C-alpha positions as a printed Julia matrix, in Angstrom:
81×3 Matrix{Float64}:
 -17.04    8.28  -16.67
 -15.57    8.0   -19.73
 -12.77    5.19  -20.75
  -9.24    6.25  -21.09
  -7.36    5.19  -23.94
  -3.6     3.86  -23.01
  -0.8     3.69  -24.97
   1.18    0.89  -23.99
   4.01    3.46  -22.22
   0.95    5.18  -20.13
   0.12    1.54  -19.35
   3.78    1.18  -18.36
   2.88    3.98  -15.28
  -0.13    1.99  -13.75
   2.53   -0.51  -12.41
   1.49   -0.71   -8.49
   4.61    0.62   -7.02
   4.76    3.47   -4.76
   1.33    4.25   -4.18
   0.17    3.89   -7.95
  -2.72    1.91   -9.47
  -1.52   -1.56  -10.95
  -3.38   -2.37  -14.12
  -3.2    -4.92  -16.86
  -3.96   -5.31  -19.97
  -5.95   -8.31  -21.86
  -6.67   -8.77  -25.05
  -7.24   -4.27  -25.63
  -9.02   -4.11  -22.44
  -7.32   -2.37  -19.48
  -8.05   -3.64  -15.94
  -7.47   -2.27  -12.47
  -6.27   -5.02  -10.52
  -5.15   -2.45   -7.67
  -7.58   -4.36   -4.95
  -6.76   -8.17   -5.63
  -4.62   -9.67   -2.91
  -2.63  -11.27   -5.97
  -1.75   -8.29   -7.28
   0.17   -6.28   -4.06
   2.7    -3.89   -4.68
   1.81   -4.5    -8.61
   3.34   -8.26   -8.79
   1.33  -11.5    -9.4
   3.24  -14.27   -7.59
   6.83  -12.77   -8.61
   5.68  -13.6   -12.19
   3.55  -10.67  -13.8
   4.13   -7.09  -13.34
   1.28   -4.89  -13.45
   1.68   -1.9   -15.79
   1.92   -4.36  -18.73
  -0.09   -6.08  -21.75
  -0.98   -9.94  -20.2
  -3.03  -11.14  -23.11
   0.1   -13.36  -24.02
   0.98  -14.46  -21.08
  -3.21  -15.24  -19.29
  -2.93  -18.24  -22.58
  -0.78  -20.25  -19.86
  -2.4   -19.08  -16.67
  -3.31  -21.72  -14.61
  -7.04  -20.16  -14.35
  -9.39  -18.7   -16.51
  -9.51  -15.25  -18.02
 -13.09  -15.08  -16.31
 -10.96  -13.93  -13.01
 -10.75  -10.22  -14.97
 -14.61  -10.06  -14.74
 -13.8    -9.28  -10.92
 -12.42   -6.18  -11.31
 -13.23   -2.61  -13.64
 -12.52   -1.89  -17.01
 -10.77    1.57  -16.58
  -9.63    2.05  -20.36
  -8.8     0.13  -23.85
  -5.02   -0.51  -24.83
  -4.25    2.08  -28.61
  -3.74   -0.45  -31.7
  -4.42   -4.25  -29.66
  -4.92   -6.55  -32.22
């Protein structure tokens, strides 16, 4: 299967409500986070909102960015630096 390539308003989509995926994005890589406990109904601990670019925000995270190696890459975020 190939990747998708998201702009950051498809990303916007993928946001966990109503039935839909919830993925993230970290650092151009684009993560489905839909099965993670954490992650229900496309919030993480009334903080994050799925359907959005974390790479920012996973610097403060009180765990590693290894967690993401848990779930698939479905895609790669158009222009992440």
């Amino acid at each position: 299967m190939a990747l998708k390539v998201f702009t950051i308003e498809e990303l916007r989509f993928y946001d966990g409500q109503e039935g839909r995926p919830a993925y993230i994005a970290y650092r151009g890589k684009v993560y489905d986070v839909s099965t993670s406990y954490s992650w229900r109904n496309g919030e993480h601990y009334l903080v994050h909102k799925a359907g959005t670019d974390l790479t920012n925000d996973l610097q403060h995270a009180p765990h590693g960015t290894d967690l993401l190696e848990n779930y698939p890459v479905v895609g790669f975020l158009e222009n992440a630096s």
